[in-house]
Structure formats: C-alpha cells, structure tokens
C-alpha cells in the first residue's frame, strides 16, 4: 500500500475532453402560469458548476493536483463563466474556441430540491482544424504531465482521440480513458480504460455474472492493448483486469447512496492521481472505490479532498482492513495485498492458552513475509480434536488475544478439523507449521506449492505447551 499521506503537489495531470457548464436556476413556485399549465418559478439564485471533463479537472484540483484542462468552448458568456469558475479552483484552462459553436451548457430549473426541467445548449462539429488545435495543445502540455485523462462524452472534443493516445504513448505518459460510445477501438493503446457496466456490455454483450465479465474483459483488454481495464458496476463494486495479474474485484464502499452524479468523474480522477504516486493499479482502484463511496453519499455533484480521502483510508485500515475478519472478507484483503507485491504468511492452530512459545513462533512466522494470517479452530473444531473439556477459552476470547499481538495482521477462523478449506480459499504465499512435521504431511502444502508458494516448518520453543499449563493448573 502507498503511504497514508497523500501528497500530489508535485504531480501535473492533464485532462482532455468534453467540457460543459452545469447551470442551475433555483427558485420558489407558488402558482400556475395563466399562459399554459406549467409552474411559474421565481428565480432567486443562479449557480454555475463545471461539468463533464471540467468536473474531472475540478476533482483533481480538490485533491491538490496541478491540473491543466483542454476542451472546446464557444465564444460566449458561458465559456467565460466556466473558465472563471475553474480558474478560481486552481485549474489551468487551455480551451480551444469554436466561433460557430456554443459552449455546451445544461440548464436545470430547480424548485424545492426538485428538478422541473433541463434545457441543453449544444451542437457538435467534427473538423480537422478543431482536432488539430486540440492535438497541438495536448502536445505542448505533455512534456510536463504525470498522466493524461481523456474524458469522453461524445460531444466532439475527442473526435480524434486515437491521435491523442499516440501522442501520450510517444511521450511515455500514461493515459486513462473514461469512454463513451459503442466503438472502443478508438482507444487502442491506452493505459487504462474505465467503462461502467452498461458501457462495457454495449461492447461485449450481456454478462450473466462476474466470471463472464472477467472473461470478456480479458479478451477486450488484450484486443486493444490496454494495460488495464476497470469495469465499474454500481452497487456491485468494481472489477480490475490488469495485464499479467489475476482479476481483482472490490465490493462497493458506499454505505448509503443519495446521488450518483459525478461518481464516475471521481473514480477516474482519484484513480489517476493515486496511480501517479504508487504506480500500482490495485492501490489506485482501492482509493478510487473509497472516494466514490464518499461522494455518492452526498447530494449533488461532490468532490473529495486529499485530507478527507486520507481520513477514510486511515479509519478503514484501523477497522475493517486488519484484525479479525471472516474468511470471505480476508480473501479480498489478501488479494489486494498480493497485487501490491506483499508476501502473505499463513499459520493456524487452536491457540487455547497463549504462552511465550506461541509468541516466539508467531514472530518467526511474520519474519517470513509482509503480512501474517493466523487461522484459529472454532470451539466445535477444538472439541473434536482435543476433547469435550476444551477449549478453555472460547473462540472470541482466543481471537481477541491474537489480534493484540503486533506481529499478526489478520485473524480468521475455520470450523473444519483441518485448515485445508481456508488455505485453498486464501492461497497464501507461505504456509508455516510448527513442530515435527515434514512438508509432505502438512495440510494444504500441495495447494500452496502448486500455486508457486513456499511451505516452512518452524521449531517450537521447548518447555511450553498448552497441555502442560492445563495439567499444572489442575495439579
């Protein structure tokens, strides 16, 4: 994982795409028009917000990133309003002005928190001169850029996106695509493409389950030469398909959903910003997922600051991320840690009465990798192995004590007589047992070795055993 301190001050991200002005007219309604059966709104407040690619740029600026924005606007008051709003937030605007086109504007009339009508002002024109002007601005900004986001709303700015991707590749700058349309070949050679499930299925066809998404996503990623494909699935979370690594899925971080407006913009902004720091897609996806969960819990288009994101990740890492987890929850965390290059060590036992021999063994096991998992027999499992008088301490007590040992990252449990099932579920990198075992006799050894892992046998410290402690207490 990357450092919990997010510092993007030295990062410069270029955003290229369809910029829009989201304008809101707020006012009260108290009567019906005599001219037509419609409500009369007395406008009392006008609010302008950046939309489309401009909202992506704003999200990056909120994170503390230096942002340059390239887009097409008209020669009108709305372009001035959009640029003024963005500049105030620290976004550097490099707009191409199309004299014969209006700035794309979406006007919403709002009364008592209800949208009564939306009026769109937009026209599209694909011209060689406009495409060249966009390419020239991108080329001039690339040498100083850490990454590029192409935010495509199919409004014309990215009509020649393939040329722009080739420019980024030639400059060795990673490119992140928020796509649109039913032809993804135009994004050939991008670093990462991030469709939502609807956009993804428009390309590959309906997917019945996660396995089918992974299968079709792998084929799509390979066909177009992307290093990674991220499919966002709303309440079903995200799926990352990365070159040379197993698929990685995350459940949604959203607890309550009030408004999904701008969630996709937040994902691509945070994803790109974190990647420029960590250079790991899994890290970036994890942070982006948490950020999206935050913004969908807010009304209206929301952004997230680096400080807020830090606080969310800190709270997560000190609650659900480590400590006692179910095998299902732990599987997700282990996969993320392994994608981040961390070596996972696994051991198991009853740990009925913890003694110095256990502690020494646990410390030795932790030294074999980056993260240590301890799986504990449930009370029923202990009884079957040790007899009706055992365990002395119940499962909750035993796991709480183990959780307090600094060398242990995760504690989980299994109800079977052996840990084979949980080992197969978690697939650690190193399987450790203590005592007089041979590697061939250790339960789960074949599975770990077949998956490229290691199996180690450690010697217990003489003079300590739970049985002797119990006998001494009863004598």
Short mmCIF file of C-alpha atoms in Angstrom, two decimals:
data_model
loop_
_atom_site.label_atom_id
_atom_site.label_comp_id
_atom_site.label_asym_id
_atom_site.label_seq_id
_atom_site.Cartn_x
_atom_site.Cartn_y
_atom_site.Cartn_z
CA UNK A 1 0.00 0.00 0.00
CA UNK A 2 1.11 3.56 -0.52
CA UNK A 3 1.80 5.89 2.36
CA UNK A 4 -1.33 7.12 4.11
CA UNK A 5 -0.11 10.67 3.46
CA UNK A 6 -1.36 11.70 0.04
CA UNK A 7 0.78 14.43 -1.45
CA UNK A 8 0.08 15.28 -5.08
CA UNK A 9 1.75 18.70 -5.01
CA UNK A 10 4.45 17.68 -7.50
CA UNK A 11 2.03 15.94 -9.86
CA UNK A 12 0.65 17.52 -13.01
CA UNK A 13 -2.31 15.79 -14.64
CA UNK A 14 -3.68 16.82 -18.00
CA UNK A 15 -7.43 16.40 -18.57
CA UNK A 16 -8.71 16.42 -22.14
CA UNK A 17 -12.35 16.09 -23.09
CA UNK A 18 -15.82 17.49 -23.42
CA UNK A 19 -16.20 20.40 -21.03
CA UNK A 20 -19.63 21.65 -20.01
CA UNK A 21 -21.25 24.28 -17.86
CA UNK A 22 -23.91 22.97 -15.48
CA UNK A 23 -26.14 25.94 -14.68
CA UNK A 24 -28.84 25.83 -12.03
CA UNK A 25 -31.71 28.28 -11.61
CA UNK A 26 -33.16 27.97 -8.11
CA UNK A 27 -36.44 29.50 -7.06
CA UNK A 28 -39.80 29.04 -5.42
CA UNK A 29 -43.08 28.08 -7.04
CA UNK A 30 -46.46 29.25 -5.79
CA UNK A 31 -48.72 29.46 -8.82
CA UNK A 32 -49.57 28.05 -12.24
CA UNK A 33 -48.96 30.18 -15.32
CA UNK A 34 -52.07 31.66 -16.94
CA UNK A 35 -50.41 31.07 -20.32
CA UNK A 36 -50.01 27.29 -20.01
CA UNK A 37 -50.47 24.54 -17.39
CA UNK A 38 -46.93 24.90 -16.01
CA UNK A 39 -45.49 26.13 -12.74
CA UNK A 40 -44.10 29.64 -12.53
CA UNK A 41 -40.63 29.69 -10.93
CA UNK A 42 -39.42 32.92 -9.39
CA UNK A 43 -35.66 32.59 -9.86
CA UNK A 44 -33.79 33.76 -6.78
CA UNK A 45 -30.38 32.17 -7.25
CA UNK A 46 -28.18 31.18 -10.20
CA UNK A 47 -25.44 28.60 -9.67
CA UNK A 48 -22.73 27.55 -12.12
CA UNK A 49 -20.77 24.30 -11.81
CA UNK A 50 -18.17 22.71 -14.08
CA UNK A 51 -19.49 19.60 -15.84
CA UNK A 52 -18.13 16.76 -17.93
CA UNK A 53 -14.35 16.82 -18.27
CA UNK A 54 -14.34 20.10 -16.35
CA UNK A 55 -15.75 18.26 -13.32
CA UNK A 56 -12.92 15.71 -13.56
CA UNK A 57 -10.41 18.58 -13.54
CA UNK A 58 -12.14 20.17 -10.56
CA UNK A 59 -11.96 16.88 -8.66
CA UNK A 60 -8.22 16.68 -9.26
CA UNK A 61 -7.75 20.27 -8.12
CA UNK A 62 -9.60 19.47 -4.89
CA UNK A 63 -7.07 16.68 -4.30
CA UNK A 64 -4.23 19.20 -4.55
CA UNK A 65 -3.07 18.13 -8.00
CA UNK A 66 -1.84 20.67 -10.51
CA UNK A 67 -4.36 20.36 -13.34
CA UNK A 68 -4.40 21.51 -16.95
CA UNK A 69 -7.66 21.22 -18.86
CA UNK A 70 -8.06 21.11 -22.64
CA UNK A 71 -11.56 21.35 -24.10
CA UNK A 72 -13.64 23.06 -26.76
CA UNK A 73 -15.85 26.04 -25.86
CA UNK A 74 -17.81 28.65 -27.75
CA UNK A 75 -17.08 32.35 -27.96
CA UNK A 76 -19.76 33.26 -25.44
CA UNK A 77 -20.56 34.32 -21.88
CA UNK A 78 -20.91 30.70 -20.75
CA UNK A 79 -17.31 29.96 -21.71
CA UNK A 80 -16.20 32.93 -19.63
CA UNK A 81 -18.29 31.74 -16.68
CA UNK A 82 -16.90 28.21 -16.94
CA UNK A 83 -13.28 29.34 -17.15
CA UNK A 84 -13.74 31.77 -14.27
CA UNK A 85 -15.19 29.06 -12.02
CA UNK A 86 -12.38 26.65 -12.84
CA UNK A 87 -9.59 29.20 -12.50
CA UNK A 88 -10.84 30.15 -9.04
CA UNK A 89 -10.36 26.49 -8.04
CA UNK A 90 -6.83 26.31 -9.43
CA UNK A 91 -7.49 24.63 -12.78
CA UNK A 92 -5.34 25.88 -15.68
CA UNK A 93 -7.66 26.21 -18.69
CA UNK A 94 -6.32 25.76 -22.24
CA UNK A 95 -9.52 25.99 -24.23
CA UNK A 96 -9.95 25.76 -27.97
CA UNK A 97 -12.55 28.35 -29.01
CA UNK A 98 -15.00 27.34 -31.72
CA UNK A 99 -16.53 30.55 -33.02
CA UNK A 100 -19.55 28.85 -34.58
CA UNK A 101 -20.44 26.60 -31.63
CA UNK A 102 -21.98 27.35 -28.23
CA UNK A 103 -20.30 26.28 -25.02
CA UNK A 104 -22.09 23.07 -24.02
CA UNK A 105 -24.48 24.14 -21.27
CA UNK A 106 -27.06 22.21 -19.31
CA UNK A 107 -29.56 24.50 -17.63
CA UNK A 108 -31.61 22.99 -14.84
CA UNK A 109 -34.55 24.74 -13.19
CA UNK A 110 -34.82 23.65 -9.54
CA UNK A 111 -37.60 24.35 -7.06
CA UNK A 112 -37.84 22.87 -3.57
CA UNK A 113 -34.99 20.45 -4.38
CA UNK A 114 -36.88 19.09 -7.39
CA UNK A 115 -35.67 19.44 -10.98
CA UNK A 116 -38.55 20.77 -13.07
CA UNK A 117 -36.85 20.88 -16.47
CA UNK A 118 -33.44 20.65 -18.13
CA UNK A 119 -32.52 22.62 -21.22
CA UNK A 120 -29.41 21.61 -23.20
CA UNK A 121 -27.50 24.06 -25.36
CA UNK A 122 -25.07 22.17 -27.57
CA UNK A 123 -24.03 21.49 -31.12
CA UNK A 124 -21.33 19.17 -32.40
CA UNK A 125 -18.96 19.78 -35.24
CA UNK A 126 -16.08 17.50 -36.18
CA UNK A 127 -13.50 19.48 -38.11
CA UNK A 128 -9.88 18.88 -38.93
CA UNK A 129 -8.92 22.32 -37.69
CA UNK A 130 -10.58 21.75 -34.32
CA UNK A 131 -8.98 18.31 -33.92
CA UNK A 132 -5.58 19.74 -34.81
CA UNK A 133 -5.98 22.61 -32.35
CA UNK A 134 -6.78 20.14 -29.56
CA UNK A 135 -3.81 17.95 -30.53
CA UNK A 136 -1.46 20.95 -30.57
CA UNK A 137 -2.48 21.96 -27.06
CA UNK A 138 -2.10 18.39 -25.79
CA UNK A 139 1.35 18.06 -27.38
CA UNK A 140 2.52 21.30 -25.77
CA UNK A 141 1.40 20.18 -22.29
CA UNK A 142 2.56 16.54 -22.37
CA UNK A 143 6.26 17.05 -21.52
CA UNK A 144 5.32 18.35 -18.07
CA UNK A 145 2.48 15.87 -17.39
CA UNK A 146 2.47 12.91 -14.99
CA UNK A 147 -0.64 11.40 -16.61
CA UNK A 148 -3.48 12.25 -19.00
CA UNK A 149 -7.20 11.67 -18.54
CA UNK A 150 -9.39 11.55 -21.64
CA UNK A 151 -12.95 12.27 -20.52
CA UNK A 152 -15.19 11.37 -23.44
CA UNK A 153 -18.84 12.44 -23.51
CA UNK A 154 -19.12 12.03 -27.30
CA UNK A 155 -19.53 15.79 -27.81
CA UNK A 156 -16.69 16.22 -30.30
CA UNK A 157 -13.56 17.25 -28.43
CA UNK A 158 -12.17 13.70 -28.62
CA UNK A 159 -13.25 13.04 -32.19
CA UNK A 160 -9.63 12.06 -32.98
CA UNK A 161 -8.75 10.51 -29.62
CA UNK A 162 -6.55 7.86 -31.25
CA UNK A 163 -4.09 10.54 -32.39
CA UNK A 164 -4.04 11.94 -28.85
CA UNK A 165 -3.35 8.49 -27.35
CA UNK A 166 -0.47 8.04 -29.77
CA UNK A 167 0.93 11.38 -28.62
CA UNK A 168 0.80 10.29 -24.96
CA UNK A 169 2.45 6.95 -25.75
CA UNK A 170 5.23 8.67 -27.68
CA UNK A 171 5.80 10.91 -24.65
CA UNK A 172 5.73 7.87 -22.32
CA UNK A 173 2.85 9.40 -20.34
CA UNK A 174 0.12 7.03 -19.04
CA UNK A 175 -3.39 7.66 -20.36
CA UNK A 176 -6.66 6.95 -18.54
CA UNK A 177 -9.90 6.81 -20.52
CA UNK A 178 -13.45 7.45 -19.35
CA UNK A 179 -15.08 6.10 -22.55
CA UNK A 180 -18.30 6.64 -24.46
CA UNK A 181 -19.98 5.00 -27.43
CA UNK A 182 -20.06 1.55 -28.98
CA UNK A 183 -16.61 1.51 -30.59
CA UNK A 184 -13.73 1.05 -28.15
CA UNK A 185 -11.19 0.51 -30.92
CA UNK A 186 -10.68 4.28 -30.91
CA UNK A 187 -8.99 3.85 -27.50
CA UNK A 188 -6.41 1.37 -28.84
CA UNK A 189 -3.15 1.52 -26.90
CA UNK A 190 -4.41 3.43 -23.84
CA UNK A 191 -3.02 2.60 -20.41
CA UNK A 192 -6.36 2.04 -18.66
CA UNK A 193 -9.97 2.24 -19.85
CA UNK A 194 -12.80 2.67 -17.32
CA UNK A 195 -16.30 1.88 -18.65
CA UNK A 196 -19.29 1.37 -16.42
CA UNK A 197 -21.17 -1.92 -16.77
CA UNK A 198 -23.72 -0.55 -19.26
CA UNK A 199 -20.95 0.85 -21.48
CA UNK A 200 -18.97 -2.40 -21.15
CA UNK A 201 -21.93 -4.60 -22.09
CA UNK A 202 -22.69 -2.38 -25.09
CA UNK A 203 -19.34 -3.56 -26.44
CA UNK A 204 -19.12 -7.21 -25.33
CA UNK A 205 -22.78 -8.16 -24.86
CA UNK A 206 -24.78 -9.03 -21.77
CA UNK A 207 -22.81 -10.64 -18.92
CA UNK A 208 -24.63 -13.02 -16.58
CA UNK A 209 -22.10 -12.98 -13.75
CA UNK A 210 -18.68 -11.82 -12.60
CA UNK A 211 -16.86 -14.68 -14.32
CA UNK A 212 -18.32 -13.69 -17.67
CA UNK A 213 -17.32 -10.05 -17.09
CA UNK A 214 -13.77 -11.19 -16.33
CA UNK A 215 -13.61 -13.47 -19.39
CA UNK A 216 -14.96 -10.91 -21.85
CA UNK A 217 -12.99 -8.11 -20.20
CA UNK A 218 -9.72 -10.03 -20.59
CA UNK A 219 -10.44 -10.55 -24.29
CA UNK A 220 -11.30 -6.87 -24.74
CA UNK A 221 -8.18 -5.67 -22.90
CA UNK A 222 -5.92 -7.92 -24.95
CA UNK A 223 -7.61 -6.99 -28.24
CA UNK A 224 -6.96 -3.27 -27.78
CA UNK A 225 -3.62 -3.46 -25.99
CA UNK A 226 -4.64 -1.80 -22.71
CA UNK A 227 -2.51 -2.40 -19.64
CA UNK A 228 -5.65 -2.43 -17.51
CA UNK A 229 -9.43 -2.42 -17.79
CA UNK A 230 -11.60 -1.25 -14.90
CA UNK A 231 -15.34 -2.01 -15.05
CA UNK A 232 -17.43 -0.08 -12.53
CA UNK A 233 -20.61 -1.96 -11.57
CA UNK A 234 -22.52 0.46 -9.35
CA UNK A 235 -23.73 -1.27 -6.20
CA UNK A 236 -21.86 -4.44 -7.24
CA UNK A 237 -18.46 -2.74 -6.95
CA UNK A 238 -15.51 -2.67 -9.37
CA UNK A 239 -13.54 -5.23 -11.37
CA UNK A 240 -9.90 -4.62 -12.35
CA UNK A 241 -8.35 -6.66 -15.14
CA UNK A 242 -4.63 -5.95 -15.29
CA UNK A 243 -2.02 -7.29 -17.68
CA UNK A 244 -0.09 -10.17 -16.13
CA UNK A 245 -2.12 -10.31 -12.90
CA UNK A 246 -5.26 -12.10 -11.73
CA UNK A 247 -8.55 -10.25 -11.84
CA UNK A 248 -9.30 -8.15 -8.78
CA UNK A 249 -12.79 -7.19 -7.62
CA UNK A 250 -13.89 -4.88 -4.83
CA UNK A 251 -17.31 -4.54 -3.26
CA UNK A 252 -18.70 -1.01 -3.34
CA UNK A 253 -17.56 1.21 -0.47
CA UNK A 254 -20.86 3.12 -0.49
CA UNK A 255 -22.92 2.76 2.70
CA UNK A 256 -25.79 4.98 1.58
CA UNK A 257 -26.45 6.35 -1.90
CA UNK A 258 -28.05 9.77 -2.17
CA UNK A 259 -26.79 10.93 -5.58
CA UNK A 260 -24.57 9.17 -8.12
CA UNK A 261 -23.96 12.40 -10.07
CA UNK A 262 -20.24 12.75 -10.78
CA UNK A 263 -19.27 9.41 -9.21
CA UNK A 264 -17.59 8.26 -12.44
CA UNK A 265 -15.65 11.53 -12.62
CA UNK A 266 -14.46 10.99 -9.04
CA UNK A 267 -13.33 7.45 -9.79
CA UNK A 268 -11.19 8.41 -12.79
CA UNK A 269 -9.75 11.47 -11.01
CA UNK A 270 -8.71 9.65 -7.83
CA UNK A 271 -7.63 6.56 -9.77
CA UNK A 272 -5.25 8.59 -11.91
CA UNK A 273 -3.93 10.76 -9.09
CA UNK A 274 -3.10 7.78 -6.85
CA UNK A 275 -1.52 5.88 -9.74
CA UNK A 276 0.90 8.75 -10.38
CA UNK A 277 2.13 8.22 -6.80
CA UNK A 278 2.00 4.45 -6.30
CA UNK A 279 2.37 3.19 -9.90
CA UNK A 280 0.07 0.30 -8.89
CA UNK A 281 -3.39 -0.10 -10.36
CA UNK A 282 -4.71 -2.05 -7.35
CA UNK A 283 -3.80 0.78 -4.97
CA UNK A 284 -5.41 3.31 -7.28
CA UNK A 285 -8.63 1.29 -7.61
CA UNK A 286 -8.87 0.81 -3.84
CA UNK A 287 -8.61 4.54 -3.19
CA UNK A 288 -10.98 5.38 -6.06
CA UNK A 289 -13.57 2.96 -4.69
CA UNK A 290 -13.47 4.62 -1.28
CA UNK A 291 -13.71 8.09 -2.83
CA UNK A 292 -16.73 7.08 -4.94
CA UNK A 293 -18.40 5.66 -1.85
CA UNK A 294 -17.95 9.02 -0.18
CA UNK A 295 -19.29 11.22 -2.98
CA UNK A 296 -22.42 9.16 -3.69
CA UNK A 297 -23.37 9.75 -0.07
CA UNK A 298 -23.59 13.49 -0.78
CA UNK A 299 -26.34 15.37 -2.57
CA UNK A 300 -25.34 16.95 -5.88
CA UNK A 301 -22.01 16.76 -7.68
CA UNK A 302 -19.42 16.32 -4.92
CA UNK A 303 -15.62 16.24 -4.81
CA UNK A 304 -13.25 14.83 -2.24
CA UNK A 305 -10.09 16.37 -0.79
CA UNK A 306 -6.85 14.52 -0.15
CA UNK A 307 -7.33 15.11 3.59
CA UNK A 308 -10.79 13.51 3.55
CA UNK A 309 -9.56 10.58 1.49
CA UNK A 310 -6.66 10.09 3.91
CA UNK A 311 -9.06 10.08 6.85
CA UNK A 312 -11.30 7.50 5.17
CA UNK A 313 -8.38 5.20 4.37
CA UNK A 314 -6.91 5.61 7.88
CA UNK A 315 -10.21 4.71 9.51
CA UNK A 316 -10.61 1.77 7.16
CA UNK A 317 -7.11 0.43 7.83
CA UNK A 318 -7.69 0.64 11.57
CA UNK A 319 -11.06 -1.09 11.45
CA UNK A 320 -12.14 -3.47 8.72
CA UNK A 321 -8.85 -3.74 6.84
CA UNK A 322 -6.87 -5.54 9.56
CA UNK A 323 -7.66 -7.54 12.68
CA UNK A 324 -10.37 -10.19 12.89
CA UNK A 325 -12.03 -10.85 9.51
CA UNK A 326 -14.19 -13.62 8.14
CA UNK A 327 -12.51 -15.84 5.52
CA UNK A 328 -14.64 -14.16 2.82
CA UNK A 329 -13.61 -10.63 3.91
CA UNK A 330 -9.99 -11.72 4.31
CA UNK A 331 -9.83 -13.17 0.81
CA UNK A 332 -10.41 -9.70 -0.66
CA UNK A 333 -7.77 -8.05 1.54
CA UNK A 334 -5.17 -10.74 0.80
CA UNK A 335 -5.74 -10.43 -2.94
CA UNK A 336 -5.24 -6.67 -2.73
CA UNK A 337 -2.07 -7.08 -0.65
CA UNK A 338 -0.67 -9.64 -3.10
CA UNK A 339 -1.41 -7.36 -6.04
CA UNK A 340 0.58 -4.72 -4.17
CA UNK A 341 3.55 -7.12 -4.05
CA UNK A 342 3.19 -8.14 -0.40
CA UNK A 343 4.02 -11.70 0.67
CA UNK A 344 1.29 -13.37 2.75
CA UNK A 345 2.29 -15.84 5.50
CA UNK A 346 -0.32 -18.24 6.93
CA UNK A 347 -0.34 -20.39 10.03
CA UNK A 348 -3.07 -21.98 12.10
CA UNK A 349 -3.81 -23.56 15.44
CA UNK A 350 -6.11 -23.74 18.45
CA UNK A 351 -4.13 -21.15 20.49
CA UNK A 352 -6.25 -22.06 23.52
CA UNK A 353 -3.91 -20.63 26.15
CA UNK A 354 -1.35 -18.29 24.60
CA UNK A 355 2.17 -18.72 26.01
CA UNK A 356 5.71 -17.43 25.22
CA UNK A 357 6.31 -20.33 22.83
CA UNK A 358 3.37 -19.20 20.72
CA UNK A 359 4.59 -15.60 20.68
CA UNK A 360 8.11 -16.58 19.57
CA UNK A 361 6.69 -18.83 16.85
CA UNK A 362 4.36 -16.07 15.61
CA UNK A 363 7.23 -13.57 15.40
CA UNK A 364 9.33 -16.08 13.44
CA UNK A 365 6.44 -16.71 11.06
CA UNK A 366 5.91 -12.98 10.46
CA UNK A 367 9.59 -12.59 9.55
CA UNK A 368 9.00 -14.84 6.52
CA UNK A 369 6.84 -12.27 4.74
CA UNK A 370 5.00 -8.95 4.85
CA UNK A 371 1.60 -9.95 6.28
CA UNK A 372 0.77 -12.71 8.75
CA UNK A 373 -2.59 -14.52 8.84
CA UNK A 374 -3.47 -16.73 11.80
CA UNK A 375 -6.46 -19.06 11.34
CA UNK A 376 -8.00 -20.38 14.55
CA UNK A 377 -10.04 -23.55 15.10
CA UNK A 378 -13.60 -22.81 16.21
CA UNK A 379 -14.78 -24.16 19.56
CA UNK A 380 -16.51 -27.12 17.89
CA UNK A 381 -13.35 -27.93 15.94
CA UNK A 382 -11.21 -27.79 19.11
CA UNK A 383 -13.61 -30.14 20.92
CA UNK A 384 -13.35 -32.69 18.15
CA UNK A 385 -9.55 -32.52 18.24
CA UNK A 386 -8.84 -32.09 21.97
CA UNK A 387 -11.88 -33.49 23.75
CA UNK A 388 -15.01 -32.17 25.45
CA UNK A 389 -13.07 -30.26 28.14
CA UNK A 390 -11.52 -27.99 25.54
CA UNK A 391 -11.20 -25.19 24.65
CA UNK A 392 -10.50 -23.44 27.92
CA UNK A 393 -11.11 -20.07 26.21
CA UNK A 394 -13.84 -19.61 23.62
CA UNK A 395 -13.16 -18.51 20.03
CA UNK A 396 -13.92 -14.82 20.61
CA UNK A 397 -11.51 -14.70 23.53
CA UNK A 398 -8.74 -16.51 21.64
CA UNK A 399 -9.05 -14.32 18.54
CA UNK A 400 -9.08 -11.12 20.63
CA UNK A 401 -5.82 -12.09 22.32
CA UNK A 402 -4.18 -12.97 18.98
CA UNK A 403 -5.39 -9.71 17.45
CA UNK A 404 -3.45 -7.84 20.13
CA UNK A 405 -0.12 -9.34 19.05
CA UNK A 406 1.62 -6.77 16.87
CA UNK A 407 3.14 -9.34 14.50
CA UNK A 408 -0.29 -10.60 13.40
CA UNK A 409 -2.09 -8.65 10.68
CA UNK A 410 -5.23 -10.74 10.31
CA UNK A 411 -7.04 -13.34 12.42
CA UNK A 412 -9.71 -15.60 10.94
CA UNK A 413 -11.33 -18.93 11.80
CA UNK A 414 -12.27 -22.33 10.38
CA UNK A 415 -14.80 -24.89 11.59
CA UNK A 416 -13.39 -27.98 9.90
CA UNK A 417 -10.96 -30.43 11.50
CA UNK A 418 -8.17 -29.13 9.25
CA UNK A 419 -7.47 -25.72 7.70
CA UNK A 420 -7.42 -27.14 4.14
CA UNK A 421 -10.56 -25.33 3.00
CA UNK A 422 -9.49 -21.91 4.30
CA UNK A 423 -5.98 -22.37 2.85
CA UNK A 424 -7.49 -23.14 -0.55
CA UNK A 425 -9.74 -20.10 -0.23
CA UNK A 426 -6.95 -17.67 0.75
CA UNK A 427 -3.96 -19.15 -1.16
CA UNK A 428 -1.14 -17.63 0.93
CA UNK A 429 2.41 -17.24 -0.36
CA UNK A 430 3.99 -19.01 2.63
CA UNK A 431 2.41 -21.78 4.72
CA UNK A 432 4.02 -22.25 8.13
CA UNK A 433 3.65 -25.01 10.72
CA UNK A 434 5.50 -25.57 13.96
CA UNK A 435 6.69 -28.88 15.31
CA UNK A 436 7.99 -32.13 13.88
CA UNK A 437 6.06 -32.04 10.60
CA UNK A 438 7.50 -32.91 7.23
CA UNK A 439 6.43 -30.64 4.39
CA UNK A 440 4.63 -33.56 2.74
CA UNK A 441 2.46 -34.14 5.83
CA UNK A 442 1.31 -30.52 6.26
CA UNK A 443 -2.34 -29.98 5.35
CA UNK A 444 -2.64 -27.55 2.42
CA UNK A 445 1.02 -27.82 1.40
CA UNK A 446 0.20 -29.19 -2.06
CA UNK A 447 -2.17 -26.29 -2.79
CA UNK A 448 0.34 -23.63 -1.75
CA UNK A 449 3.23 -25.26 -3.64
CA UNK A 450 1.09 -25.78 -6.77
CA UNK A 451 0.36 -22.04 -6.74
CA UNK A 452 4.04 -21.06 -6.55
CA UNK A 453 4.24 -20.62 -2.78
CA UNK A 454 6.51 -21.95 -0.05
CA UNK A 455 5.99 -24.27 2.93
CA UNK A 456 8.11 -23.85 6.06
CA UNK A 457 8.43 -25.83 9.30
CA UNK A 458 9.47 -23.92 12.43
CA UNK A 459 10.64 -25.45 15.70
CA UNK A 460 8.54 -24.68 18.78
CA UNK A 461 10.33 -23.26 21.82
CA UNK A 462 10.95 -26.11 24.30
CA UNK A 463 9.27 -26.06 27.68
CA UNK A 464 5.96 -24.51 26.67
CA UNK A 465 2.66 -26.18 25.79
CA UNK A 466 -1.00 -25.56 26.48
CA UNK A 467 -1.42 -29.12 27.76
CA UNK A 468 1.35 -28.70 30.36
CA UNK A 469 -0.14 -25.39 31.52
CA UNK A 470 -3.56 -27.03 32.00
CA UNK A 471 -2.01 -30.01 33.83
CA UNK A 472 -0.09 -27.69 36.14
CA UNK A 473 -3.23 -25.65 36.87
CA UNK A 474 -5.13 -28.82 37.75
CA UNK A 475 -2.40 -30.38 39.93
#
